[in-house]
């Protein structure tokens, strides 16, 4: 299918914004920052070094990032919480579950998507785990929360989001989706999801330390603002000292973690680049690819590397070697970096 002129222009924009040392295939591990974001980060660090920076500037960066994430997933900025990691944001939700809640997870999902729930087993929270493809069938009236990655980091498998949401709605279960491996290339309407969590350092190509969570307005009261501090108030700079507690009313920022200044600065410049990247996703969709080329390739490379990797100590293939997994990981990384950097 021929590309439209606007798509050709978008591809040219993408080419100018990224300068990898070779073909880069590893966005599922971390996305490369666009040049404009990298420059913004360098300038921010320099301003910090020379004392030319100000709190107001960082707040502006944070609020722009919050709004840009909201636009991307179809929710208002007031419904977006700012944090630093997925595990921290999901931890907030998990800590707010009543004792004896039942959480349904996907087998083999990422540790940060599943461990925050699992640590609550000692207070009676029950964890159930089923294959990703069986999630919607496994929802029943006994389930409190269904939590899963929209795109599985180990396989690239895409969850049947609509099916799971319909089942959860039918039985009154809450849904928490981790969009870290999806957001940026797989358009998602977060307004339909109770909690949509995302770290921005992969497909949103931002620095690590910038994570977001959209909270559907009717669910805000269910989450205890465990990170409450000056930034969880409606007007942070006028709420720095003393009692009483004054959280932002009816806004997801009451769940905020005080922002990681520099990283939000780098994130701020990603808005245009994100659009370009989304264009890239559209093009791939038009070519009939269900997931990003680079992500698919990385999973394939990983699988090949896993088969042929050798333990550097005993030289047997890693499948036969029980002594170390470090060497196996190293040789897998070598294969990936050879492809990316020609190294
Ligand atoms: C699905 C998914 N969620 C979250 C993360 C990162 O988690 P955290 O922000 O807790 O480091 C990753 C990193 O690979 C991931 O693949």
Short mmCIF file of C-alpha atoms and ligand atoms in Angstrom, two decimals:
data_model
loop_
_atom_site.label_atom_id
_atom_site.label_comp_id
_atom_site.label_asym_id
_atom_site.label_seq_id
_atom_site.Cartn_x
_atom_site.Cartn_y
_atom_site.Cartn_z
CA UNK A 1 0.00 0.00 0.00
CA UNK A 2 1.60 3.32 -1.02
CA UNK A 3 2.34 5.81 1.74
CA UNK A 4 0.61 9.18 1.81
CA UNK A 5 2.75 12.33 1.40
CA UNK A 6 2.15 13.21 5.04
CA UNK A 7 3.47 9.79 6.10
CA UNK A 8 6.56 10.16 3.93
CA UNK A 9 7.17 13.56 5.59
CA UNK A 10 6.66 11.99 8.99
CA UNK A 11 9.26 9.31 8.24
CA UNK A 12 11.73 12.04 7.22
CA UNK A 13 11.05 13.76 10.56
CA UNK A 14 11.71 10.52 12.39
CA UNK A 15 15.02 10.08 10.56
CA UNK A 16 16.18 13.54 11.60
CA UNK A 17 15.21 13.10 15.23
CA UNK A 18 17.09 9.84 15.90
CA UNK A 19 20.75 9.13 15.44
CA UNK A 20 21.48 5.55 16.52
CA UNK A 21 25.01 4.27 16.00
CA UNK A 22 23.54 1.45 13.86
CA UNK A 23 20.15 -0.15 13.28
CA UNK A 24 18.51 -0.02 16.71
CA UNK A 25 16.12 -2.89 17.47
CA UNK A 26 15.78 -2.81 21.19
CA UNK A 27 13.02 -0.31 22.07
CA UNK A 28 11.33 -3.05 24.11
CA UNK A 29 14.28 -2.61 26.52
CA UNK A 30 14.66 1.16 26.20
CA UNK A 31 13.69 3.71 23.59
CA UNK A 32 16.27 6.07 22.12
CA UNK A 33 15.54 9.70 22.95
CA UNK A 34 14.82 12.03 20.06
CA UNK A 35 17.57 14.61 19.59
CA UNK A 36 15.29 17.40 20.85
CA UNK A 37 14.66 15.50 24.13
CA UNK A 38 18.35 14.73 24.56
CA UNK A 39 19.24 18.38 24.01
CA UNK A 40 16.58 19.48 26.52
CA UNK A 41 18.06 17.11 29.11
CA UNK A 42 21.62 18.33 28.50
CA UNK A 43 20.49 21.94 28.83
CA UNK A 44 18.62 21.13 32.04
CA UNK A 45 21.73 19.51 33.52
CA UNK A 46 23.82 22.49 32.56
CA UNK A 47 21.32 24.91 34.11
CA UNK A 48 21.43 22.84 37.29
CA UNK A 49 25.23 22.83 37.33
CA UNK A 50 25.34 26.60 37.02
CA UNK A 51 22.38 27.45 39.27
CA UNK A 52 20.24 28.90 36.49
CA UNK A 53 17.30 26.57 37.01
CA UNK A 54 14.02 27.20 38.84
CA UNK A 55 11.31 25.15 40.46
CA UNK A 56 8.66 26.75 38.25
CA UNK A 57 10.40 25.48 35.15
CA UNK A 58 10.34 21.91 36.43
CA UNK A 59 6.71 22.16 37.37
CA UNK A 60 5.87 23.40 33.91
CA UNK A 61 7.75 20.40 32.43
CA UNK A 62 5.89 18.00 34.69
CA UNK A 63 2.48 19.46 33.88
CA UNK A 64 3.21 19.40 30.16
CA UNK A 65 4.27 15.76 30.40
CA UNK A 66 1.11 14.92 32.39
CA UNK A 67 -1.09 16.62 29.76
CA UNK A 68 0.81 15.04 26.83
CA UNK A 69 0.36 11.57 28.31
CA UNK A 70 -3.34 12.29 28.88
CA UNK A 71 -3.79 13.36 25.25
CA UNK A 72 -2.02 10.26 24.04
CA UNK A 73 -4.33 7.88 25.90
CA UNK A 74 -7.52 9.96 25.70
CA UNK A 75 -7.94 11.24 29.27
CA UNK A 76 -7.87 14.69 30.90
CA UNK A 77 -4.67 15.81 32.70
CA UNK A 78 -6.69 15.82 35.94
CA UNK A 79 -6.99 12.04 35.65
CA UNK A 80 -3.24 11.44 35.32
CA UNK A 81 -0.90 10.64 38.21
CA UNK A 82 2.85 11.25 37.85
CA UNK A 83 5.33 8.77 39.28
CA UNK A 84 8.78 7.31 38.77
CA UNK A 85 8.24 3.58 38.18
CA UNK A 86 5.49 1.13 37.31
CA UNK A 87 6.14 -0.96 40.41
CA UNK A 88 5.67 2.10 42.63
CA UNK A 89 2.36 3.06 40.98
CA UNK A 90 0.98 -0.47 40.99
CA UNK A 91 2.24 -0.76 44.59
CA UNK A 92 -0.03 2.16 45.46
CA UNK A 93 -3.05 0.32 44.04
CA UNK A 94 -2.09 -2.98 45.67
CA UNK A 95 -1.70 -1.35 49.09
CA UNK A 96 -5.21 0.05 48.73
CA UNK A 97 -6.87 -3.33 48.16
CA UNK A 98 -8.91 -4.63 51.08
CA UNK A 99 -7.62 -7.75 52.87
CA UNK A 100 -8.81 -10.99 51.24
CA UNK A 101 -9.04 -9.39 47.78
CA UNK A 102 -8.44 -11.71 44.82
CA UNK A 103 -6.06 -10.52 42.09
CA UNK A 104 -5.95 -12.19 38.69
CA UNK A 105 -2.60 -11.99 36.83
CA UNK A 106 -1.14 -13.30 33.56
CA UNK A 107 1.42 -16.14 33.68
CA UNK A 108 4.97 -14.95 32.98
CA UNK A 109 4.11 -11.25 33.12
CA UNK A 110 6.76 -8.68 34.06
CA UNK A 111 7.90 -8.67 37.70
CA UNK A 112 6.91 -5.01 38.25
CA UNK A 113 3.39 -5.80 37.01
CA UNK A 114 2.88 -8.78 39.32
CA UNK A 115 5.13 -8.52 42.41
CA UNK A 116 3.47 -5.39 43.88
CA UNK A 117 0.24 -7.42 44.30
CA UNK A 118 1.96 -10.58 45.41
CA UNK A 119 3.68 -9.00 48.42
CA UNK A 120 0.23 -8.59 50.02
CA UNK A 121 -0.42 -12.32 50.34
CA UNK A 122 0.50 -12.20 54.02
CA UNK A 123 -2.62 -10.10 54.73
CA UNK A 124 -4.91 -12.50 52.92
CA UNK A 125 -4.75 -11.14 49.36
CA UNK A 126 -5.15 -14.13 47.04
CA UNK A 127 -3.15 -14.28 43.79
CA UNK A 128 -4.40 -16.26 40.80
CA UNK A 129 -2.43 -16.53 37.57
CA UNK A 130 -3.58 -17.90 34.20
CA UNK A 131 -2.23 -17.76 30.63
CA UNK A 132 -2.74 -14.33 29.02
CA UNK A 133 -5.18 -15.76 26.47
CA UNK A 134 -7.41 -17.15 29.28
CA UNK A 135 -7.71 -13.95 31.31
CA UNK A 136 -11.19 -12.97 30.16
CA UNK A 137 -12.57 -16.49 30.79
CA UNK A 138 -10.97 -16.56 34.24
CA UNK A 139 -12.77 -13.42 35.46
CA UNK A 140 -15.70 -14.24 37.72
CA UNK A 141 -17.59 -12.71 40.63
CA UNK A 142 -14.77 -13.63 43.03
CA UNK A 143 -12.13 -11.48 41.31
CA UNK A 144 -11.37 -8.04 42.76
CA UNK A 145 -8.69 -6.88 40.30
CA UNK A 146 -7.35 -8.09 36.95
CA UNK A 147 -3.82 -6.81 36.26
CA UNK A 148 -1.72 -7.52 33.18
CA UNK A 149 0.62 -6.02 30.59
CA UNK A 150 -1.21 -4.94 27.44
CA UNK A 151 1.77 -6.32 25.47
CA UNK A 152 3.78 -9.05 27.14
CA UNK A 153 7.44 -8.07 27.50
CA UNK A 154 8.78 -11.63 27.10
CA UNK A 155 6.80 -12.62 24.02
CA UNK A 156 5.19 -9.55 22.48
CA UNK A 157 1.74 -11.19 22.83
CA UNK A 158 -1.07 -8.64 22.88
CA UNK A 159 -3.85 -9.06 25.46
CA UNK A 160 -7.49 -9.16 24.40
CA UNK A 161 -8.17 -5.86 26.14
CA UNK A 162 -11.79 -5.50 25.02
CA UNK A 163 -12.67 -9.05 26.08
CA UNK A 164 -11.05 -8.63 29.50
CA UNK A 165 -12.72 -5.25 30.07
CA UNK A 166 -16.12 -6.67 29.13
CA UNK A 167 -15.72 -9.63 31.50
CA UNK A 168 -14.51 -7.37 34.32
CA UNK A 169 -17.41 -4.99 33.82
CA UNK A 170 -19.86 -7.88 33.85
CA UNK A 171 -18.55 -9.23 37.18
CA UNK A 172 -17.67 -5.88 38.80
CA UNK A 173 -13.90 -6.48 38.87
CA UNK A 174 -11.39 -3.63 38.59
CA UNK A 175 -8.82 -3.62 35.77
CA UNK A 176 -5.20 -2.43 35.89
CA UNK A 177 -3.36 -2.42 32.56
CA UNK A 178 0.40 -1.95 32.28
CA UNK A 179 0.88 -0.17 28.95
CA UNK A 180 4.68 0.10 29.15
CA UNK A 181 5.26 -2.17 26.13
CA UNK A 182 2.30 -0.78 24.19
CA UNK A 183 1.80 2.93 24.79
CA UNK A 184 3.28 4.88 21.88
CA UNK A 185 2.61 2.34 19.15
CA UNK A 186 -0.66 0.62 20.14
CA UNK A 187 -3.43 3.23 20.42
CA UNK A 188 -5.34 2.72 23.66
CA UNK A 189 -8.37 4.42 25.16
CA UNK A 190 -7.38 4.61 28.81
CA UNK A 191 -10.70 6.26 29.71
CA UNK A 192 -12.26 2.79 29.50
CA UNK A 193 -9.75 1.32 31.98
CA UNK A 194 -9.83 1.75 35.76
CA UNK A 195 -6.05 2.13 36.07
CA UNK A 196 -3.68 2.44 33.11
CA UNK A 197 -0.02 2.51 34.15
CA UNK A 198 2.94 3.21 31.89
CA UNK A 199 6.66 3.80 32.18
CA UNK A 200 7.72 6.25 29.45
CA UNK A 201 11.28 5.04 28.85
CA UNK A 202 10.45 2.48 26.17
CA UNK A 203 7.96 3.30 23.41
CA UNK A 204 7.55 6.89 24.64
CA UNK A 205 11.33 7.34 24.35
CA UNK A 206 11.71 9.35 27.52
CA UNK A 207 14.30 9.11 30.27
CA UNK A 208 13.82 6.40 32.90
CA UNK A 209 12.12 7.75 36.01
CA UNK A 210 9.03 9.08 34.22
CA UNK A 211 5.95 6.94 34.76
CA UNK A 212 2.26 7.83 34.51
CA UNK A 213 -1.04 6.34 35.60
CA UNK A 214 -4.47 7.31 34.39
CA UNK A 215 -7.11 6.76 37.07
CA UNK A 216 -10.72 6.67 36.11
CA UNK A 217 -12.48 9.42 38.13
CA UNK A 218 -14.88 7.09 39.94
CA UNK A 219 -11.92 5.03 41.23
CA UNK A 220 -9.85 7.80 42.78
CA UNK A 221 -11.39 7.41 46.21
CA UNK A 222 -10.36 3.75 46.31
CA UNK A 223 -6.64 4.58 46.28
CA UNK A 224 -4.83 5.74 49.41
CA UNK A 225 -2.38 8.56 48.52
CA UNK A 226 0.60 6.88 50.16
CA UNK A 227 3.08 9.24 48.48
CA UNK A 228 1.33 12.37 49.74
CA UNK A 229 3.67 15.33 49.89
CA UNK A 230 3.81 18.89 48.60
CA UNK A 231 3.27 17.72 45.02
CA UNK A 232 0.03 15.90 45.88
CA UNK A 233 -1.64 19.23 46.70
CA UNK A 234 -3.61 21.33 44.21
CA UNK A 235 -1.03 24.14 44.27
CA UNK A 236 2.33 22.68 45.33
CA UNK A 237 4.26 25.91 45.81
CA UNK A 238 1.66 27.33 48.15
CA UNK A 239 1.36 24.18 50.21
CA UNK A 240 4.90 23.52 51.33
CA UNK A 241 4.62 23.65 55.12
CA UNK A 242 2.55 22.60 58.07
CA UNK A 243 -0.80 21.00 58.76
CA UNK A 244 -3.56 20.38 57.90
CA UNK A 245 -3.37 17.72 55.19
CA UNK A 246 -4.59 19.32 51.96
CA UNK A 247 -4.57 16.90 49.04
CA UNK A 248 -5.71 17.97 45.57
CA UNK A 249 -9.46 17.36 45.62
CA UNK A 250 -10.87 15.02 42.96
CA UNK A 251 -7.70 14.95 40.84
CA UNK A 252 -5.29 12.10 40.22
CA UNK A 253 -2.40 14.35 41.18
CA UNK A 254 -3.28 13.64 44.82
CA UNK A 255 -1.51 10.29 44.14
CA UNK A 256 1.60 11.95 42.63
CA UNK A 257 5.16 11.26 43.66
CA UNK A 258 7.21 14.49 43.70
CA UNK A 259 8.54 14.60 40.13
CA UNK A 260 12.04 13.59 39.04
CA UNK A 261 12.92 17.04 37.74
CA UNK A 262 15.55 16.39 35.12
CA UNK A 263 13.80 13.43 33.63
CA UNK A 264 10.56 15.32 33.28
CA UNK A 265 12.59 17.94 31.40
CA UNK A 266 13.74 15.29 28.94
CA UNK A 267 10.21 13.96 28.69
CA UNK A 268 8.76 17.37 27.89
CA UNK A 269 10.37 17.44 24.47
CA UNK A 270 9.07 14.02 23.48
CA UNK A 271 5.55 15.18 22.61
CA UNK A 272 6.28 15.91 18.92
CA UNK A 273 8.49 12.90 18.59
CA UNK A 274 5.79 10.74 20.08
CA UNK A 275 3.44 11.87 17.38
CA UNK A 276 5.99 10.91 14.77
CA UNK A 277 6.44 7.56 16.43
CA UNK A 278 2.72 6.99 16.46
CA UNK A 279 2.76 7.71 12.75
CA UNK A 280 5.36 4.99 12.52
CA UNK A 281 2.94 2.66 14.35
CA UNK A 282 0.19 3.53 11.87
CA UNK A 283 2.48 2.72 8.99
CA UNK A 284 3.32 -0.64 10.48
CA UNK A 285 -0.36 -1.34 11.03
CA UNK A 286 -0.97 -0.51 7.35
CA UNK A 287 1.72 -2.97 6.42
CA UNK A 288 -0.23 -5.58 8.37
CA UNK A 289 2.24 -5.94 11.26
CA UNK A 290 0.49 -6.57 14.54
CA UNK A 291 3.31 -5.16 16.65
CA UNK A 292 6.35 -2.98 16.12
CA UNK A 293 8.96 -4.35 13.77
CA UNK A 294 11.74 -3.67 16.24
CA UNK A 295 9.89 -5.35 19.08
CA UNK A 296 9.14 -8.45 17.01
CA UNK A 297 12.72 -8.64 15.85
CA UNK A 298 14.04 -8.33 19.34
CA UNK A 299 11.90 -11.21 20.54
CA UNK A 300 13.09 -13.31 17.61
CA UNK A 301 16.74 -12.42 18.29
CA UNK A 302 16.31 -13.28 21.94
CA UNK A 303 14.87 -16.68 21.06
CA UNK A 304 17.70 -17.49 18.63
CA UNK A 305 20.30 -16.28 21.11
CA UNK A 306 18.72 -18.35 23.86
CA UNK A 307 19.10 -21.48 21.76
CA UNK A 308 22.72 -20.98 20.85
CA UNK A 309 24.16 -19.18 23.82
CA UNK A 310 27.11 -20.85 25.50
CA UNK A 311 28.28 -20.66 29.07
CA UNK A 312 31.70 -18.91 29.08
CA UNK A 313 32.84 -21.13 31.96
CA UNK A 314 32.06 -24.64 30.71
CA UNK A 315 31.34 -23.82 27.02
CA UNK A 316 28.27 -26.05 26.93
CA UNK A 317 25.09 -24.62 25.51
CA UNK A 318 23.20 -22.77 28.21
CA UNK A 319 20.33 -25.25 28.06
CA UNK A 320 22.75 -27.94 29.27
CA UNK A 321 24.65 -25.70 31.69
CA UNK A 322 23.24 -25.28 35.17
CA UNK A 323 26.13 -23.27 36.58
CA UNK A 324 25.43 -19.74 35.43
CA UNK A 325 22.83 -17.62 33.79
CA UNK A 326 25.06 -14.56 33.73
CA UNK A 327 27.07 -15.81 30.76
CA UNK A 328 23.88 -16.66 28.95
CA UNK A 329 22.53 -13.19 29.43
CA UNK A 330 25.84 -11.72 28.33
CA UNK A 331 25.94 -13.66 25.06
CA UNK A 332 22.31 -12.77 24.35
CA UNK A 333 23.19 -9.11 24.91
CA UNK A 334 26.15 -9.52 22.54
CA UNK A 335 23.88 -10.82 19.76
CA UNK A 336 21.46 -7.96 20.27
CA UNK A 337 24.21 -5.34 20.39
CA UNK A 338 25.91 -6.78 17.28
CA UNK A 339 22.68 -6.27 15.41
CA UNK A 340 22.14 -2.81 16.81
CA UNK A 341 25.57 -1.32 16.73
CA UNK A 342 27.51 -3.65 14.42
CA UNK A 343 29.78 -4.13 17.47
C1 LIG B 1 5.61 -4.39 31.00
C2 LIG B 1 6.64 -3.64 31.79
N1 LIG B 1 6.24 -2.91 32.84
C3 LIG B 1 7.10 -2.20 33.57
C4 LIG B 1 8.45 -2.20 33.28
C5 LIG B 1 9.37 -1.39 34.14
O1 LIG B 1 9.00 -1.47 35.49
P1 LIG B 1 9.54 -0.46 36.57
O2 LIG B 1 9.05 0.89 36.16
O3 LIG B 1 8.96 -0.90 37.85
O4 LIG B 1 11.02 -0.55 36.55
C6 LIG B 1 8.92 -2.95 32.20
C7 LIG B 1 10.35 -3.01 31.89
O5 LIG B 1 10.81 -3.85 31.13
C8 LIG B 1 7.98 -3.68 31.43
O6 LIG B 1 8.36 -4.40 30.38
#
